[in-house]
C-alpha atoms as a PDB file:
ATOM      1  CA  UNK A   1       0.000   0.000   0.000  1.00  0.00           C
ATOM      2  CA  UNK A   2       2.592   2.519   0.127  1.00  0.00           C
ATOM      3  CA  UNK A   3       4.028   4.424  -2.751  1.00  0.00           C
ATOM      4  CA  UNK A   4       7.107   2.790  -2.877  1.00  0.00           C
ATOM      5  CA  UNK A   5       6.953  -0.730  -1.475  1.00  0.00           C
ATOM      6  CA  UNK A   6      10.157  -2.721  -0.635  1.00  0.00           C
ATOM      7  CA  UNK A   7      10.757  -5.039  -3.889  1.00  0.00           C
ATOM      8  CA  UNK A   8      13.391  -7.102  -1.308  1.00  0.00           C
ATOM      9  CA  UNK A   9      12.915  -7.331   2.158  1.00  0.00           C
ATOM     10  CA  UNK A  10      13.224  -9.634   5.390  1.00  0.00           C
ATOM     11  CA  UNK A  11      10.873 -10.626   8.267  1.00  0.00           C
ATOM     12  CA  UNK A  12      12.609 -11.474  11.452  1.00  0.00           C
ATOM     13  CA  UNK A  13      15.838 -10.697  11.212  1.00  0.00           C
ATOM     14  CA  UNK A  14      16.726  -7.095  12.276  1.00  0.00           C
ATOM     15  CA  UNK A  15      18.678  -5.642   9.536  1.00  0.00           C
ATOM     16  CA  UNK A  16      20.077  -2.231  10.424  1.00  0.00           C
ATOM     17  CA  UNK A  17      22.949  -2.385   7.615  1.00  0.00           C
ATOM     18  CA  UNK A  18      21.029  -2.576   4.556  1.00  0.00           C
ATOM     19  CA  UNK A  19      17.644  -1.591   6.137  1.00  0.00           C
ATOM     20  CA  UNK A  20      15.260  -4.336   4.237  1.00  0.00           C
ATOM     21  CA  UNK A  21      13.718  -5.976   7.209  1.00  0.00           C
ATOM     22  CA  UNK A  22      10.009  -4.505   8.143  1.00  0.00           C
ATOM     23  CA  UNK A  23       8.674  -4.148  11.771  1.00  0.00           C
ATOM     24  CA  UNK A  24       6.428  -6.911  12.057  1.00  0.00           C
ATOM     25  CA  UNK A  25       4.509  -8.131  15.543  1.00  0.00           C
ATOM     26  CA  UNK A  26       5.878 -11.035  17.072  1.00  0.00           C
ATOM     27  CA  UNK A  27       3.074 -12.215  19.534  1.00  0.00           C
ATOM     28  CA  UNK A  28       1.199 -12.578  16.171  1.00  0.00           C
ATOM     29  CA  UNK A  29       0.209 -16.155  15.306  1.00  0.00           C
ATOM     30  CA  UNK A  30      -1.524 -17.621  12.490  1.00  0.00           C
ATOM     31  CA  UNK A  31      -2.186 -20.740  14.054  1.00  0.00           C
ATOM     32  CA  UNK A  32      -5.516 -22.273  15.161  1.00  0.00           C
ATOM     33  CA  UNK A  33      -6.315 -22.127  19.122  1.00  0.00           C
ATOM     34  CA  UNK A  34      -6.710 -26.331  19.342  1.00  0.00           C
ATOM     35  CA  UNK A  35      -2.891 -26.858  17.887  1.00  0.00           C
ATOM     36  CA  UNK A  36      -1.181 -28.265  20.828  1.00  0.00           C
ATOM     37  CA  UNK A  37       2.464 -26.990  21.280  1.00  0.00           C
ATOM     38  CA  UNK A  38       5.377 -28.715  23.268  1.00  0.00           C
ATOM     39  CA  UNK A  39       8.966 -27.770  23.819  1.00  0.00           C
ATOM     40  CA  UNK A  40      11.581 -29.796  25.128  1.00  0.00           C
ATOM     41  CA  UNK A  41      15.420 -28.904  26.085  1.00  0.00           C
ATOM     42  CA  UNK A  42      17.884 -31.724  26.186  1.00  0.00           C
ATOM     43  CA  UNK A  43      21.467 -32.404  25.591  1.00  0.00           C
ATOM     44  CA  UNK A  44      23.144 -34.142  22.490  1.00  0.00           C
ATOM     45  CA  UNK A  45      23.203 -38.147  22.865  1.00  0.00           C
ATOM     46  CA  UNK A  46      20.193 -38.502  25.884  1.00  0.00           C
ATOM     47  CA  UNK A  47      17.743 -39.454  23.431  1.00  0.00           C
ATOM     48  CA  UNK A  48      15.455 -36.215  24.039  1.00  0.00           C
ATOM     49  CA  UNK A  49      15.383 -35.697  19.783  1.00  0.00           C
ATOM     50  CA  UNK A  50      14.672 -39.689  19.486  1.00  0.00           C
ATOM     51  CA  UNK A  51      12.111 -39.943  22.206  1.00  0.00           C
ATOM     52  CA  UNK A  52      10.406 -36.893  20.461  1.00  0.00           C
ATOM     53  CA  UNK A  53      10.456 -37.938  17.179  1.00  0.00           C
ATOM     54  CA  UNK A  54       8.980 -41.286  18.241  1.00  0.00           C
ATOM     55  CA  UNK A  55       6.092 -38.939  20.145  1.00  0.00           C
ATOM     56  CA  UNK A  56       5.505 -37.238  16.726  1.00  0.00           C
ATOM     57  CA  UNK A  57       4.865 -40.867  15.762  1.00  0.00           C
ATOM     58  CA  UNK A  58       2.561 -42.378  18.218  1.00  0.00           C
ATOM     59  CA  UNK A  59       0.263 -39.083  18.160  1.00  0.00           C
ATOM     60  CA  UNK A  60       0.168 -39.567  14.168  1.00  0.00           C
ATOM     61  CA  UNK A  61      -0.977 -43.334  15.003  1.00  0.00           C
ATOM     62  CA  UNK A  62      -2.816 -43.067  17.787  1.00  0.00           C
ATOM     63  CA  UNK A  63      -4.727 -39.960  16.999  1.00  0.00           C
ATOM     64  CA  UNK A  64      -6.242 -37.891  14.359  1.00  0.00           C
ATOM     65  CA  UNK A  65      -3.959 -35.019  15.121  1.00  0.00           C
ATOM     66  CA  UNK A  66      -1.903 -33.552  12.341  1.00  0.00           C
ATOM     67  CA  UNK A  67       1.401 -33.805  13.683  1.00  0.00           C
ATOM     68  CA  UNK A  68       4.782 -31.684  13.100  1.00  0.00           C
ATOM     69  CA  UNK A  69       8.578 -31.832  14.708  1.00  0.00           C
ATOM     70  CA  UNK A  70      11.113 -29.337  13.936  1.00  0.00           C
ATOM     71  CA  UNK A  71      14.475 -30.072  16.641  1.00  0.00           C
ATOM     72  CA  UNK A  72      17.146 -27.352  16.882  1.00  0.00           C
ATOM     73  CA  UNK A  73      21.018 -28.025  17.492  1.00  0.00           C
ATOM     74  CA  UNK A  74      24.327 -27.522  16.694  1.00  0.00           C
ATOM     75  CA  UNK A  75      26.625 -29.782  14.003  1.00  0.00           C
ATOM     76  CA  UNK A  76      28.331 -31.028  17.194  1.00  0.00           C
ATOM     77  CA  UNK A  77      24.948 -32.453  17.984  1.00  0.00           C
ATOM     78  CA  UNK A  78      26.432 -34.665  21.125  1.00  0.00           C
ATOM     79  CA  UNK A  79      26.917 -33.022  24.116  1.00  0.00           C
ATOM     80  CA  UNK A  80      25.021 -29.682  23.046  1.00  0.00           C
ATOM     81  CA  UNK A  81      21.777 -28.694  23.592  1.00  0.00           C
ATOM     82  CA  UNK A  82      18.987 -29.427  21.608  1.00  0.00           C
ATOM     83  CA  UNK A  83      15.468 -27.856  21.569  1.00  0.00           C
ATOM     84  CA  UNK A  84      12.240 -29.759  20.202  1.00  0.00           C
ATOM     85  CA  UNK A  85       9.314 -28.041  18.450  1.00  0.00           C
ATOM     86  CA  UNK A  86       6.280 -30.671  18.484  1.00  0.00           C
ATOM     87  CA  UNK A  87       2.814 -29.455  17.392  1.00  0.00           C
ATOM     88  CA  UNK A  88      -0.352 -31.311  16.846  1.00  0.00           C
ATOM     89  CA  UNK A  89      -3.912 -30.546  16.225  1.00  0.00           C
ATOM     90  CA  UNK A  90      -6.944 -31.487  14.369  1.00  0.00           C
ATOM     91  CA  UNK A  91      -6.614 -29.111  11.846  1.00  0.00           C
ATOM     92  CA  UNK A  92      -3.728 -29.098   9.346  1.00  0.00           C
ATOM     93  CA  UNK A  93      -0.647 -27.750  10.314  1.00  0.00           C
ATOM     94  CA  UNK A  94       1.165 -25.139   8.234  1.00  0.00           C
ATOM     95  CA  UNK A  95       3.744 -23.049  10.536  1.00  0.00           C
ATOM     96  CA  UNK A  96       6.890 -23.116   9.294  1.00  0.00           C
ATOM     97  CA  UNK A  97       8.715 -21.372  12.217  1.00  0.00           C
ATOM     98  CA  UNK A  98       9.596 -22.032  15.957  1.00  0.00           C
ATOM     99  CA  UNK A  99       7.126 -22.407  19.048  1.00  0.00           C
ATOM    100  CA  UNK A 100       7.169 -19.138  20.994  1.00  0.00           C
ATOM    101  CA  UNK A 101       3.544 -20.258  23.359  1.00  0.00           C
ATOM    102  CA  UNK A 102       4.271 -23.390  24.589  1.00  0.00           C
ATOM    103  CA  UNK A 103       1.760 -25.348  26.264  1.00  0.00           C
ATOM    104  CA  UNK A 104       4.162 -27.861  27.236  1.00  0.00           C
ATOM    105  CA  UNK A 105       7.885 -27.018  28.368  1.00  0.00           C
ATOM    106  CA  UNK A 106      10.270 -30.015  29.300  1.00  0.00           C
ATOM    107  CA  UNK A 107      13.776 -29.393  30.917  1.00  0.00           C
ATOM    108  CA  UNK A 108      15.656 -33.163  30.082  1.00  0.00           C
ATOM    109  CA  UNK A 109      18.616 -31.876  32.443  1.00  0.00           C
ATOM    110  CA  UNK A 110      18.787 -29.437  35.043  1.00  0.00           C
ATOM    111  CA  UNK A 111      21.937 -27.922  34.836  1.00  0.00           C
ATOM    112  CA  UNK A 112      19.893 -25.599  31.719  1.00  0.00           C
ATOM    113  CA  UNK A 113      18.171 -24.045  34.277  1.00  0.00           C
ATOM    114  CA  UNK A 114      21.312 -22.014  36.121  1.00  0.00           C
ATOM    115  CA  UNK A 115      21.744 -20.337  32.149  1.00  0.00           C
ATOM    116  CA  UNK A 116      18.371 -20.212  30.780  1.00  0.00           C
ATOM    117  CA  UNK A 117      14.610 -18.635  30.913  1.00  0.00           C
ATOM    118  CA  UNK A 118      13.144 -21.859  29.921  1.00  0.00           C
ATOM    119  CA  UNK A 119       9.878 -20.469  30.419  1.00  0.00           C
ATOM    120  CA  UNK A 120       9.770 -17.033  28.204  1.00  0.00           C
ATOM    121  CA  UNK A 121       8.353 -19.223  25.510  1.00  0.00           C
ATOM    122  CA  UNK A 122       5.762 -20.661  27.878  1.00  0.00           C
ATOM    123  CA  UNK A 123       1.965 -20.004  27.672  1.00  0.00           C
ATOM    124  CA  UNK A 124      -0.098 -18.980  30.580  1.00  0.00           C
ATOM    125  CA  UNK A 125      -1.467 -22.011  32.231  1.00  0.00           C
ATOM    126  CA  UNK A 126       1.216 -24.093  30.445  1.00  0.00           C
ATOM    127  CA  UNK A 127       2.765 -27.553  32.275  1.00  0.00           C
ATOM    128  CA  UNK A 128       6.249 -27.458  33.111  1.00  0.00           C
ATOM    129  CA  UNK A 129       8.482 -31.347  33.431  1.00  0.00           C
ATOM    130  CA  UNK A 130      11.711 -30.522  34.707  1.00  0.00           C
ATOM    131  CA  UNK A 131      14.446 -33.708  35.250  1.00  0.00           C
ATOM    132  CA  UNK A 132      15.852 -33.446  38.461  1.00  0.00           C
ATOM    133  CA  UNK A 133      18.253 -35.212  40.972  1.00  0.00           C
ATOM    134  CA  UNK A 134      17.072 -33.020  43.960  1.00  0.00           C
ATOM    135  CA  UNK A 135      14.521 -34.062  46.251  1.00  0.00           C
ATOM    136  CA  UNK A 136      11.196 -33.038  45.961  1.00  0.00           C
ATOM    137  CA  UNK A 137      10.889 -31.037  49.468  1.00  0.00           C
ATOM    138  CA  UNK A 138      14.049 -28.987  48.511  1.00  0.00           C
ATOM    139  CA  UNK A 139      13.600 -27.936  44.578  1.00  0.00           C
ATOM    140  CA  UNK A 140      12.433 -25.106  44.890  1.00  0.00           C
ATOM    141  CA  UNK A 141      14.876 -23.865  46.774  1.00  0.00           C
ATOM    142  CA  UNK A 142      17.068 -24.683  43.913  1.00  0.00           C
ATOM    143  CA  UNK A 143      15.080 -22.747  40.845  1.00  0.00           C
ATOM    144  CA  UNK A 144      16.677 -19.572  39.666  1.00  0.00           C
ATOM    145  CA  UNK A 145      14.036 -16.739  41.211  1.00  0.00           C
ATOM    146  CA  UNK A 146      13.353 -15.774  37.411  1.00  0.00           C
ATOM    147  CA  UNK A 147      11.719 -19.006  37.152  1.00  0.00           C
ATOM    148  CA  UNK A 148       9.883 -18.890  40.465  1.00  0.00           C
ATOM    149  CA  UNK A 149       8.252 -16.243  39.263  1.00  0.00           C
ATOM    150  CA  UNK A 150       7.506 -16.818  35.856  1.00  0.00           C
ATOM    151  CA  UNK A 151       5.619 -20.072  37.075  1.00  0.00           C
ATOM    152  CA  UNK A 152       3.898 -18.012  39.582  1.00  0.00           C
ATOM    153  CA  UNK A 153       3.174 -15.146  36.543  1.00  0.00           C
ATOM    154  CA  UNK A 154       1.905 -17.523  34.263  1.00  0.00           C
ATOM    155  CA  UNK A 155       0.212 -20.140  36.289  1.00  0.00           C
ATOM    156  CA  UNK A 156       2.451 -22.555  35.590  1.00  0.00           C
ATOM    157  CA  UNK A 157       2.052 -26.125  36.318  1.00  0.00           C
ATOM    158  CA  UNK A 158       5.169 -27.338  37.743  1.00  0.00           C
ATOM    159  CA  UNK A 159       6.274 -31.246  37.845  1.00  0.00           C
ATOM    160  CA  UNK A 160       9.841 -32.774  38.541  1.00  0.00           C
ATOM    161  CA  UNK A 161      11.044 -36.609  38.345  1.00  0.00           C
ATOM    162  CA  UNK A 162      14.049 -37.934  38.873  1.00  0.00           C
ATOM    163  CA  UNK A 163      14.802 -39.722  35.020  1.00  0.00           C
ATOM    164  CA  UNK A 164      18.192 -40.469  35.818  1.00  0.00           C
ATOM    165  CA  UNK A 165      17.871 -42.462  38.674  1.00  0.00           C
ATOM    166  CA  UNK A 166      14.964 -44.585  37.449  1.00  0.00           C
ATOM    167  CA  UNK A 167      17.097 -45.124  34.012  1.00  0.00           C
ATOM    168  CA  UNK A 168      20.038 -46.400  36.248  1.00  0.00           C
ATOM    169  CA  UNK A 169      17.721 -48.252  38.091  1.00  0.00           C
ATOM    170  CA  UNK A 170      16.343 -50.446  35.308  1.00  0.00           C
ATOM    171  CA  UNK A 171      19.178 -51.285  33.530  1.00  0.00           C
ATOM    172  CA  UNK A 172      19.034 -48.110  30.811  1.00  0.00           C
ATOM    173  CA  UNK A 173      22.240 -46.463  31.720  1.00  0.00           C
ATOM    174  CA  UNK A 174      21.995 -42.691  30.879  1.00  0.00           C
ATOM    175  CA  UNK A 175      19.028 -42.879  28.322  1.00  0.00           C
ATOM    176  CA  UNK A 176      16.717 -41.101  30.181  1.00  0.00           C
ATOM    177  CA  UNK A 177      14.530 -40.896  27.040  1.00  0.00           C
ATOM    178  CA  UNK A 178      11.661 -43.243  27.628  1.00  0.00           C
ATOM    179  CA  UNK A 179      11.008 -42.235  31.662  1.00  0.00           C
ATOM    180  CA  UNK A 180      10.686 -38.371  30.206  1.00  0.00           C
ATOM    181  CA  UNK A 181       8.445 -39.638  27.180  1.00  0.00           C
ATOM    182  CA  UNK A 182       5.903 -41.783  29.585  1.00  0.00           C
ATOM    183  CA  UNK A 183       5.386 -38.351  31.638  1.00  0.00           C
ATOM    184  CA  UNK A 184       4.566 -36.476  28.631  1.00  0.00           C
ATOM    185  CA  UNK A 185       2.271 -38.099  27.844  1.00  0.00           C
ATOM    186  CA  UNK A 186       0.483 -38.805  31.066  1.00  0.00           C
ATOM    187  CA  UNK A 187       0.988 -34.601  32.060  1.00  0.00           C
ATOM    188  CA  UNK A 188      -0.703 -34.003  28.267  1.00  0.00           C
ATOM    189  CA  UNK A 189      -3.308 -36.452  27.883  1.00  0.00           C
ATOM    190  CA  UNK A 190      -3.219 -36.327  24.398  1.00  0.00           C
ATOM    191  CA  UNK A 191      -3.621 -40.527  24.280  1.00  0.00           C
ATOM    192  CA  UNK A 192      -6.567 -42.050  25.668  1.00  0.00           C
ATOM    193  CA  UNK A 193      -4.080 -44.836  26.084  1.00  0.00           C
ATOM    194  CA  UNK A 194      -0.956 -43.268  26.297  1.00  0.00           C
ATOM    195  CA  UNK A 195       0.901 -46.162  28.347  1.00  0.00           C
ATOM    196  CA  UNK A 196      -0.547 -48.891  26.180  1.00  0.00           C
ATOM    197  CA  UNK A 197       0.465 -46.956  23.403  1.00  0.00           C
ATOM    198  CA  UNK A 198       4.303 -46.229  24.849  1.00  0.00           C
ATOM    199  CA  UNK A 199       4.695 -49.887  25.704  1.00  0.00           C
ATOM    200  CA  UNK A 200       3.624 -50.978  22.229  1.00  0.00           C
ATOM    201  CA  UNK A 201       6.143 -48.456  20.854  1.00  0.00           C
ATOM    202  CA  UNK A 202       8.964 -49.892  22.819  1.00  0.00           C
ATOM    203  CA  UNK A 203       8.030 -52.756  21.584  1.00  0.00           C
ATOM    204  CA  UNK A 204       8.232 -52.617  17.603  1.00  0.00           C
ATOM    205  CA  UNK A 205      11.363 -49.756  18.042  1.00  0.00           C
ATOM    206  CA  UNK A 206      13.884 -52.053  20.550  1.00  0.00           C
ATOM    207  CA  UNK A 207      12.286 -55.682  20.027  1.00  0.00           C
ATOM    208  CA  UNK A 208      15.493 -56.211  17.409  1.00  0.00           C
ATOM    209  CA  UNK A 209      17.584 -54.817  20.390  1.00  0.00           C
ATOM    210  CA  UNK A 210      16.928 -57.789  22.579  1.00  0.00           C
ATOM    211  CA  UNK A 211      14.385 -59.310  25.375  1.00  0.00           C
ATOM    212  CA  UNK A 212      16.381 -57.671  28.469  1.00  0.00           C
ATOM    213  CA  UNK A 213      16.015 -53.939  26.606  1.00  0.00           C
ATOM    214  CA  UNK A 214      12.816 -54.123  25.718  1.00  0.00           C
ATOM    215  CA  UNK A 215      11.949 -55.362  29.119  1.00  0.00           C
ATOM    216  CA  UNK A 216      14.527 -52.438  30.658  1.00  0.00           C
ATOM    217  CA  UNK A 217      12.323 -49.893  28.545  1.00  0.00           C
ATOM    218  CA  UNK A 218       8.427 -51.408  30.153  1.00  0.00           C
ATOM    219  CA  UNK A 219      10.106 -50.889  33.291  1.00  0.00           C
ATOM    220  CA  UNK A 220      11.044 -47.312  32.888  1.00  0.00           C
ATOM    221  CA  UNK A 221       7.450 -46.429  31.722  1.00  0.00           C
ATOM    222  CA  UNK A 222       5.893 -47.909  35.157  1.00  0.00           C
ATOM    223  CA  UNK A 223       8.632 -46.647  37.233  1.00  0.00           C
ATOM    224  CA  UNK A 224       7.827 -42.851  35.569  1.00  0.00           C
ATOM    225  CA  UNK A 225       4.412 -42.623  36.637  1.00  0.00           C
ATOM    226  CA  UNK A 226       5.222 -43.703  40.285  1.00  0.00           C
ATOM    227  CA  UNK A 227       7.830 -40.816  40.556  1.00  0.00           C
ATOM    228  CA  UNK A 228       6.276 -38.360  39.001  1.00  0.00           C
ATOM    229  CA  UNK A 229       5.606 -35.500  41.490  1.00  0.00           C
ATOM    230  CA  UNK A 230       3.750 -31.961  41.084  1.00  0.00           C
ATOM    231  CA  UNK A 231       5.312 -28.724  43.228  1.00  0.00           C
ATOM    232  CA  UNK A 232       3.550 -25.934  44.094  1.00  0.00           C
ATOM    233  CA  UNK A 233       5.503 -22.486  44.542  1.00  0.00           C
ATOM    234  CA  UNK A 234       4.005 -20.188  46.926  1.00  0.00           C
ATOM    235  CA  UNK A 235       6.187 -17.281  46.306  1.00  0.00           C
ATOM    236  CA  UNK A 236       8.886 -16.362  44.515  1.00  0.00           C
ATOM    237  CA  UNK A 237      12.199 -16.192  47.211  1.00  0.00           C
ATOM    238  CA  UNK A 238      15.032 -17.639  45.726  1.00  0.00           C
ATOM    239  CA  UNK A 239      18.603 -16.079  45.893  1.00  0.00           C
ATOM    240  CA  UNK A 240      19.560 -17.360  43.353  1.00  0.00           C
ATOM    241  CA  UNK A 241      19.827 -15.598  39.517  1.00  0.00           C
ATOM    242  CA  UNK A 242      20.607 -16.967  36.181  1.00  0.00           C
ATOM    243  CA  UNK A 243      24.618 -17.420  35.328  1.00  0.00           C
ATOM    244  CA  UNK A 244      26.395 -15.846  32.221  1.00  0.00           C
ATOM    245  CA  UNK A 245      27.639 -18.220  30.006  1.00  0.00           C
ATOM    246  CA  UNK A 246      30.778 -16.514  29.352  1.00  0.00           C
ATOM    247  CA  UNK A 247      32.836 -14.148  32.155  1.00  0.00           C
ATOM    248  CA  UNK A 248      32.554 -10.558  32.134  1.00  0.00           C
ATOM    249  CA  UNK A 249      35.912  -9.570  31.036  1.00  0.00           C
ATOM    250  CA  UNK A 250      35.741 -11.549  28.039  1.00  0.00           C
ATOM    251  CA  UNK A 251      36.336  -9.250  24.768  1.00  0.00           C
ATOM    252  CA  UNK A 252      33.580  -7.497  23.454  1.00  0.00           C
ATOM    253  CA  UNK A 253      32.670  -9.463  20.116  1.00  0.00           C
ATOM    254  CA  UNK A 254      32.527 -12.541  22.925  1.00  0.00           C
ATOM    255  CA  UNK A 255      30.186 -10.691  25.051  1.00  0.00           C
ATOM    256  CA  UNK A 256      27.398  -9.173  22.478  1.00  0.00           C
ATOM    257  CA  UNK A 257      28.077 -11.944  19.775  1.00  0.00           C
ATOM    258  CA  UNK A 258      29.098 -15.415  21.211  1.00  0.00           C
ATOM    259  CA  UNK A 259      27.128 -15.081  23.949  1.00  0.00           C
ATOM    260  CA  UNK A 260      23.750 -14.512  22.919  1.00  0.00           C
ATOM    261  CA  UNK A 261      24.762 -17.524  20.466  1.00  0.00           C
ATOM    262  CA  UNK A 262      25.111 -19.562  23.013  1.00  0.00           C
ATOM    263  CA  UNK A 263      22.076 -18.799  25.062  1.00  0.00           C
ATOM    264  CA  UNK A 264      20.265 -19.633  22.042  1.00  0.00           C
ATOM    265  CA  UNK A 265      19.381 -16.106  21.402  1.00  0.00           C
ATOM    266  CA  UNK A 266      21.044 -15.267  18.332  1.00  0.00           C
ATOM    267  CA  UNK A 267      18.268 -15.349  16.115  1.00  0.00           C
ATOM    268  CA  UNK A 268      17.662 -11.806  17.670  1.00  0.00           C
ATOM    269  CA  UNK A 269      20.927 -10.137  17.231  1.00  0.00           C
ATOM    270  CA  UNK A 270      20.641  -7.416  14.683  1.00  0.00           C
ATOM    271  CA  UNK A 271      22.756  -7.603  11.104  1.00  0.00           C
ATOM    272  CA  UNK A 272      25.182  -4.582  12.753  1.00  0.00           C
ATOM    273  CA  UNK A 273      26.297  -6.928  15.403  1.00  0.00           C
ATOM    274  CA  UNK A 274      28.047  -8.879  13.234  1.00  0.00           C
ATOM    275  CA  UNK A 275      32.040  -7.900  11.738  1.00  0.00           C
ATOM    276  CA  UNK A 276      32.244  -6.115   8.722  1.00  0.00           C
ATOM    277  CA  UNK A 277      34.421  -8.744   6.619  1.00  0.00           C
ATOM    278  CA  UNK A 278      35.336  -9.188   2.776  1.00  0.00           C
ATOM    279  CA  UNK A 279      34.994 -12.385   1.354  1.00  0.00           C
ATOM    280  CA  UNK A 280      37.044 -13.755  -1.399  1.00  0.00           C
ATOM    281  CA  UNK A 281      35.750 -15.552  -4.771  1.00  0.00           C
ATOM    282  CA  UNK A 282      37.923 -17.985  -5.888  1.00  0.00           C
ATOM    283  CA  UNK A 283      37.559 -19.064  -9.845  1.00  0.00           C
ATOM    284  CA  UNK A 284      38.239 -22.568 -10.568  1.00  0.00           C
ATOM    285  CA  UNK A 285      40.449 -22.810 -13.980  1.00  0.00           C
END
């Protein structure tokens, strides 16, 4: 509508350099109020991608929910973190960016929460699953007050279990993925049958894997729902805040650059925030 309209331009990335991006409102979304939206941080190599993939799978089985996954990490996939997009609805399903209202936030290991506001992208009223070695009388003593009171802000839901322990305890080593699956799906509901469903899953994905893996796997999903445990936050009095990933006296492309990388916020750094470099083309005889 305007007399010169940009021919070339960008939506979402902040370019102050060449000035093509437009100002566009990002608490706008397109999609229908019944999608269901889950996030889910884990590292590289504890089967939080797999397990959520295979959840993508069972709701497209088990349901009539149109179903979509998008999973965010590094090329060094093992050991970093990883972030899971799930949606599913009865209606189709055409976003093609990154959840931003969860209804469903899952924290697959707790040292995230000393660097990160896993809840910004939380809804109001959303669940929160949060993987946790503490016991349940003492953690919430140990959340970061910025989390205290975003559960208390949003009327959060707040649940812990310990997946760790019951994986150790059942013969799955580390793999923590099936124990944090099982309470997904009992916290969400989305399954009429979600253990039946889960257990038949194990089945057909490890039955090539052997009897004492499968059997390893059944275990975990029983041993989840006994240990799953809600917490209720009556105020928000923790001393504790969120720590930098990198030192203050690092150098100051570290600081505004690297940083906000690594906190997975670098989506949002504007075009000017990056070096001014020359590239060179190299022609091939």
């Amino acid at each position: 509508s305007k007399d010169r309209p940009k021919n070339h331009f960008t939506i979402g990335i902040t370019d102050d350099v060449t000035f093509t991006s437009l100002p566009w409102d990002c608490t706008y979304s397109s999609e229908s109020p019944q999608t269901r939206r889950s996030l889910f941080y884990g590292l590289g190599s504890d089967g939080t991608v797999s397990a959520n993939k295979n959840s993508i799978k069972i709701i497209a089985d088990h349901t009539e929910f149109y179903a979509q996954g998008y999973f965010v990490y590094d090329s060094k996939k093992s050991g970093s973190v990883t972030v899971s997009h799930l949606r599913f609805g009865p209606e189709p399903i055409h976003s093609s960016y990154l959840i931003s209202e969860a209804d469903f936030v899952a924290c697959h290991q707790e040292a995230f929460l000393e660097k990160t506001n896993l809840l910004e992208d939380a809804a109001v009223g959303a669940t929160f699953l949060l993987n946790t070695s503490v016991p349940t009388d003492k953690v919430r003593e140990e959340l970061p007050r910025q989390l205290q009171e975003e559960i208390l802000f949003k009327k959060i839901r707040f649940y812990v279990v310990d997946a760790y322990r019951i994986a150790q305890e059942v013969g799955l080593g580390k793999r923590i993925n099936t124990v944090m699956q099982t309470c997904f799906f009992a916290l969400s509901k989305i399954l009429s049958n979600p253990i039946e469903a889960i257990k038949e899953e194990i089945a057909n994905a490890y039955g090539k894997a052997g009897e004492e893996v499968v059997a390893g796997n059944l275990r975990a999903v029983d041993r989840a729902l006994e240990n799953l445990r809600e917490i209720i936050p009556q105020h928000a009095d923790s001393k504790l805040g969120l720590t930098p990933w990198i030192p203050s006296g690092a150098p100051e492309f570290v600081q505004k650059v690297l940083a906000p990388i690594m906190a997975g916020e670098g989506d949002r750094l504007p075009v000017s925030a990056f070096p001014a470099t020359s590239a060179r083309r190299t022609v091939w005889p």
